[in-house]
Amino acid sequence: AGKVPSSQLPASSGPVMRGWLAGFGLANNATTPATKIDVAAGQAADSANAVLISGAATTVNCAATGANGLDSGSLAANSWYHVFAIAKADGTAACLASLSAASPALPSGYVAFRRIGSVRTDGAAAILAFTQIEDTFHFAASITDVSLASMGVASALYTLTAPTGVRVRPIIDVGTTAGNLLLFNGDEAGYAPQGANIATAPGWMVYGAFNMGAHIQDIYTNAAAQIRVRADATVRPLYIYTRGWIDTRGRMN
């Protein structure tokens, strides 16, 4: 989106702190969880850090389009939808869900937006059950993203069920039954684990001589929801179960 003239910006209730976000927590709607998202009241700096968007609690109906709905189309299967707080020049606020993490198609009259979270649909285009506490999102049921008896390669990127278009910290359980693995951010090349330095090397270690596993939540995906795994041999087994993700939603930008 281009720069909005100051005369069209929403009214702000005070100075805008860069990246500010408070409230606007997300939850499946209790009555219609597959298509509706409840959004708590909140305040947030818009994506340009120019104005403060202040909104009351509302529900986003993803079976409809426009303010408090999808920006276009209908819910697609196995897709990430990003939820935004949006505002008009007069300060009127609403929410919106979009396939885009950065450039939602704003309804007529709305000029400012801020991403406040993301949700995922399943194979039937139903929003997966989740919970949010602060910046942490947990699926109601874990998702098996990787199940390989042999990686076939010593280094590769693996796609997780985590929001796309942004970098987040996935919450995953990783296991193997043999050898050494190191996990790296999706934007990193990393290097092969060696027995002599496996305990001190950058990256997360998984050691498999006794069917070991590790619960990991402090690496980052790339914008394609991938992390890198490097092994000490091409034949290593790899299992990754995604429990959720941690998303600061622009507060650190």
Short mmCIF file of C-alpha atoms in Angstrom, two decimals:
data_model
loop_
_atom_site.label_atom_id
_atom_site.label_comp_id
_atom_site.label_asym_id
_atom_site.label_seq_id
_atom_site.Cartn_x
_atom_site.Cartn_y
_atom_site.Cartn_z
CA ALA A 1 0.00 0.00 0.00
CA GLY A 2 1.22 3.52 -0.77
CA LYS A 3 1.57 6.35 1.70
CA VAL A 4 -1.80 7.69 2.85
CA PRO A 5 -2.19 11.51 2.91
CA SER A 6 -2.30 12.82 6.47
CA SER A 7 -5.77 14.23 5.85
CA GLN A 8 -7.05 10.70 5.31
CA LEU A 9 -5.42 9.07 8.31
CA PRO A 10 -7.59 7.85 11.18
CA ALA A 11 -7.91 10.05 14.22
CA SER A 12 -5.40 9.01 16.89
CA SER A 13 -6.13 9.11 20.60
CA GLY A 14 -2.52 9.91 21.46
CA PRO A 15 1.11 9.63 20.39
CA VAL A 16 1.86 6.52 18.37
CA MET A 17 4.56 4.27 19.80
CA ARG A 18 6.43 2.31 17.13
CA GLY A 19 5.12 -1.25 16.90
CA TRP A 20 2.61 -0.79 19.72
CA LEU A 21 0.10 -3.61 20.14
CA ALA A 22 -2.11 -4.33 23.14
CA GLY A 23 -5.15 -6.57 23.20
CA PHE A 24 -6.66 -7.73 19.89
CA GLY A 25 -6.30 -11.38 20.96
CA LEU A 26 -7.78 -14.02 18.66
CA ALA A 27 -9.96 -17.06 19.38
CA ASN A 28 -12.23 -19.45 17.52
CA ASN A 29 -15.83 -18.31 17.83
CA ALA A 30 -17.62 -20.57 20.32
CA THR A 31 -20.71 -21.04 18.13
CA THR A 32 -19.19 -21.12 14.63
CA PRO A 33 -15.51 -21.95 15.14
CA ALA A 34 -14.88 -23.16 11.58
CA THR A 35 -15.64 -19.82 9.92
CA LYS A 36 -15.59 -17.11 12.60
CA ILE A 37 -12.79 -15.58 14.66
CA ASP A 38 -13.44 -13.58 17.80
CA VAL A 39 -11.17 -10.58 18.30
CA ALA A 40 -10.76 -8.93 21.70
CA ALA A 41 -10.74 -5.18 22.12
CA GLY A 42 -7.37 -3.62 21.54
CA GLN A 43 -5.12 -0.81 20.38
CA ALA A 44 -2.29 -0.94 17.88
CA ALA A 45 -0.04 1.29 15.85
CA ASP A 46 -0.87 0.85 12.19
CA SER A 47 1.61 -0.77 9.78
CA ALA A 48 3.21 2.60 9.03
CA ASN A 49 3.48 3.57 12.73
CA ALA A 50 1.56 6.72 11.87
CA VAL A 51 -1.74 6.36 13.75
CA LEU A 52 -3.27 4.39 16.60
CA ILE A 53 -6.07 1.99 15.72
CA SER A 54 -8.44 1.46 18.63
CA GLY A 55 -11.17 -1.16 18.30
CA ALA A 56 -13.87 -2.79 20.40
CA ALA A 57 -14.29 -6.55 20.60
CA THR A 58 -15.68 -7.96 17.36
CA THR A 59 -16.08 -11.14 15.33
CA VAL A 60 -14.61 -11.73 11.88
CA ASN A 61 -16.99 -13.76 9.72
CA CYS A 62 -14.82 -15.50 7.15
CA ALA A 63 -17.93 -16.67 5.29
CA ALA A 64 -18.48 -13.05 4.23
CA THR A 65 -16.39 -10.32 2.64
CA GLY A 66 -15.79 -6.71 3.68
CA ALA A 67 -15.21 -5.15 7.09
CA ASN A 68 -15.21 -7.87 9.77
CA GLY A 69 -14.92 -10.50 7.05
CA LEU A 70 -12.49 -11.65 4.34
CA ASP A 71 -10.93 -9.05 2.09
CA SER A 72 -11.96 -11.12 -0.95
CA GLY A 73 -13.06 -14.58 -2.07
CA SER A 74 -13.98 -17.41 0.27
CA LEU A 75 -12.06 -19.58 2.72
CA ALA A 76 -9.61 -21.86 0.94
CA ALA A 77 -8.38 -25.22 2.17
CA ASN A 78 -4.98 -25.63 3.86
CA SER A 79 -4.30 -21.90 3.83
CA TRP A 80 -3.04 -19.23 6.21
CA TYR A 81 -5.25 -16.20 6.78
CA HIS A 82 -3.81 -13.11 8.42
CA VAL A 83 -6.09 -11.05 10.65
CA PHE A 84 -5.83 -7.26 10.64
CA ALA A 85 -7.21 -4.38 12.65
CA ILE A 86 -8.28 -1.73 10.13
CA ALA A 87 -9.49 1.85 10.46
CA LYS A 88 -11.16 4.69 8.55
CA ALA A 89 -10.09 8.32 8.57
CA ASP A 90 -12.72 9.13 11.20
CA GLY A 91 -11.34 6.49 13.56
CA THR A 92 -13.98 3.83 12.83
CA ALA A 93 -12.30 0.46 13.35
CA ALA A 94 -13.03 -3.10 12.23
CA CYS A 95 -11.10 -6.27 11.48
CA LEU A 96 -10.29 -8.13 8.29
CA ALA A 97 -8.83 -11.49 7.25
CA SER A 98 -6.61 -11.86 4.20
CA LEU A 99 -4.34 -14.36 2.48
CA SER A 100 -1.75 -11.56 2.35
CA ALA A 101 0.45 -10.97 5.37
CA ALA A 102 1.45 -7.48 4.26
CA SER A 103 -1.08 -5.99 1.82
CA PRO A 104 -4.73 -6.78 2.57
CA ALA A 105 -7.33 -5.42 0.15
CA LEU A 106 -9.00 -2.83 2.38
CA PRO A 107 -12.76 -2.29 2.15
CA SER A 108 -13.94 1.07 0.81
CA GLY A 109 -13.23 3.91 3.24
CA TYR A 110 -10.58 2.10 5.27
CA VAL A 111 -7.09 3.55 5.02
CA ALA A 112 -4.95 1.98 7.77
CA PHE A 113 -4.22 -1.59 8.90
CA ARG A 114 -2.13 -3.67 11.28
CA ARG A 115 -1.67 -7.46 11.32
CA ILE A 116 -2.71 -8.84 14.71
CA GLY A 117 -2.42 -12.59 14.15
CA SER A 118 -2.89 -15.52 11.80
CA VAL A 119 -5.12 -18.60 11.53
CA ARG A 120 -4.95 -21.78 9.46
CA THR A 121 -7.62 -23.74 7.59
CA ASP A 122 -7.71 -27.51 7.21
CA GLY A 123 -8.40 -29.63 4.13
CA ALA A 124 -12.10 -28.81 4.38
CA ALA A 125 -11.44 -25.03 4.55
CA ALA A 126 -12.42 -24.93 8.24
CA ILE A 127 -10.38 -22.78 10.62
CA LEU A 128 -8.29 -25.05 12.84
CA ALA A 129 -8.93 -24.90 16.57
CA PHE A 130 -6.31 -22.86 18.41
CA THR A 131 -5.68 -20.87 21.55
CA GLN A 132 -3.72 -17.65 21.96
CA ILE A 133 -2.00 -16.45 25.14
CA GLU A 134 -0.04 -13.24 24.61
CA ASP A 135 2.25 -13.95 21.61
CA THR A 136 1.89 -17.74 21.81
CA PHE A 137 -0.53 -19.65 19.57
CA HIS A 138 -1.18 -23.35 20.16
CA PHE A 139 -3.07 -25.74 17.92
CA ALA A 140 -5.68 -27.84 19.70
CA ALA A 141 -4.02 -30.90 18.14
CA SER A 142 -0.40 -31.22 17.04
CA ILE A 143 0.36 -31.63 13.33
CA THR A 144 2.80 -34.17 11.89
CA ASP A 145 4.81 -32.10 9.41
CA VAL A 146 7.76 -34.45 8.79
CA SER A 147 7.92 -38.23 9.14
CA LEU A 148 10.94 -39.67 7.36
CA ALA A 149 12.65 -42.98 7.98
CA SER A 150 15.59 -41.50 6.05
CA MET A 151 16.16 -37.83 5.21
CA GLY A 152 17.91 -38.82 2.00
CA VAL A 153 20.06 -35.69 2.25
CA ALA A 154 22.28 -34.26 4.94
CA SER A 155 20.78 -30.75 4.77
CA ALA A 156 17.37 -29.51 3.69
CA LEU A 157 14.61 -27.02 4.39
CA TYR A 158 11.41 -28.46 5.85
CA THR A 159 8.06 -26.69 5.75
CA LEU A 160 6.11 -26.46 8.99
CA THR A 161 2.50 -25.64 9.69
CA ALA A 162 3.36 -22.07 10.70
CA PRO A 163 2.23 -18.71 9.29
CA THR A 164 3.61 -17.85 5.87
CA GLY A 165 4.67 -14.38 4.77
CA VAL A 166 6.22 -13.63 8.18
CA ARG A 167 8.99 -15.07 10.35
CA VAL A 168 7.76 -16.75 13.55
CA ARG A 169 9.14 -19.06 16.21
CA PRO A 170 7.59 -22.49 15.66
CA ILE A 171 6.80 -24.66 18.68
CA ILE A 172 7.86 -28.14 17.61
CA ASP A 173 8.90 -31.55 18.88
CA VAL A 174 11.74 -33.04 16.84
CA GLY A 175 12.96 -36.59 17.06
CA THR A 176 15.29 -39.07 15.42
CA THR A 177 16.35 -42.65 16.10
CA ALA A 178 19.99 -42.44 15.06
CA GLY A 179 22.81 -39.97 14.65
CA ASN A 180 23.03 -36.23 15.24
CA LEU A 181 20.86 -33.41 13.92
CA LEU A 182 21.20 -29.64 14.14
CA LEU A 183 18.26 -27.31 13.51
CA PHE A 184 18.70 -23.78 12.19
CA ASN A 185 16.60 -20.75 11.32
CA GLY A 186 15.04 -21.07 7.89
CA ASP A 187 17.19 -18.21 6.60
CA GLU A 188 20.45 -19.86 7.69
CA ALA A 189 22.64 -22.37 5.87
CA GLY A 190 24.02 -23.89 9.09
CA TYR A 191 26.62 -26.65 9.00
CA ALA A 192 26.90 -30.36 9.57
CA PRO A 193 26.91 -31.53 13.20
CA GLN A 194 30.09 -33.16 14.43
CA GLY A 195 30.36 -35.44 17.43
CA ALA A 196 33.10 -33.33 18.97
CA ASN A 197 31.13 -30.08 19.08
CA ILE A 198 27.48 -31.13 18.97
CA ALA A 199 26.81 -29.82 22.49
CA THR A 200 28.22 -26.34 21.86
CA ALA A 201 27.42 -25.69 18.19
CA PRO A 202 24.97 -22.94 17.20
CA GLY A 203 21.59 -24.37 16.28
CA TRP A 204 19.45 -26.85 18.16
CA MET A 205 20.77 -30.35 18.73
CA VAL A 206 18.81 -33.58 18.51
CA TYR A 207 20.77 -36.73 19.37
CA GLY A 208 19.22 -40.03 18.38
CA ALA A 209 21.21 -42.93 19.76
CA PHE A 210 18.42 -43.65 22.26
CA ASN A 211 15.44 -42.41 20.22
CA MET A 212 15.86 -38.93 21.64
CA GLY A 213 13.65 -35.94 20.97
CA ALA A 214 13.66 -32.24 21.77
CA HIS A 215 10.97 -29.62 22.35
CA ILE A 216 12.07 -26.51 20.48
CA GLN A 217 10.65 -22.99 20.34
CA ASP A 218 13.51 -20.57 19.86
CA ILE A 219 14.43 -20.85 16.21
CA TYR A 220 12.74 -18.89 13.44
CA THR A 221 11.06 -19.91 10.22
CA ASN A 222 11.73 -18.09 6.98
CA ALA A 223 8.82 -16.37 5.21
CA ALA A 224 7.90 -19.71 3.62
CA ALA A 225 7.40 -21.34 7.07
CA GLN A 226 10.58 -23.43 6.73
CA ILE A 227 13.43 -24.36 9.05
CA ARG A 228 16.70 -26.03 8.12
CA VAL A 229 17.78 -29.41 9.43
CA ARG A 230 21.34 -30.67 8.99
CA ALA A 231 22.39 -34.22 9.83
CA ASP A 232 25.68 -36.02 10.26
CA ALA A 233 24.64 -38.52 7.54
CA THR A 234 22.14 -38.60 4.68
CA VAL A 235 20.24 -41.58 6.09
CA ARG A 236 19.11 -40.07 9.38
CA PRO A 237 15.45 -40.41 10.41
CA LEU A 238 13.56 -37.16 11.05
CA TYR A 239 10.22 -36.53 12.73
CA ILE A 240 8.76 -33.06 13.34
CA TYR A 241 5.47 -32.40 15.12
CA THR A 242 4.21 -28.81 15.14
CA ARG A 243 2.38 -27.68 18.29
CA GLY A 244 2.02 -23.98 17.50
CA TRP A 245 4.07 -20.83 17.05
CA ILE A 246 5.18 -17.59 18.70
CA ASP A 247 4.42 -14.41 16.75
CA THR A 248 5.25 -10.90 17.97
CA ARG A 249 3.03 -9.53 15.15
CA GLY A 250 5.27 -6.62 14.27
CA ARG A 251 5.95 -5.32 17.77
CA MET A 252 9.71 -5.63 17.24
CA ASN A 253 9.80 -4.07 13.76
#
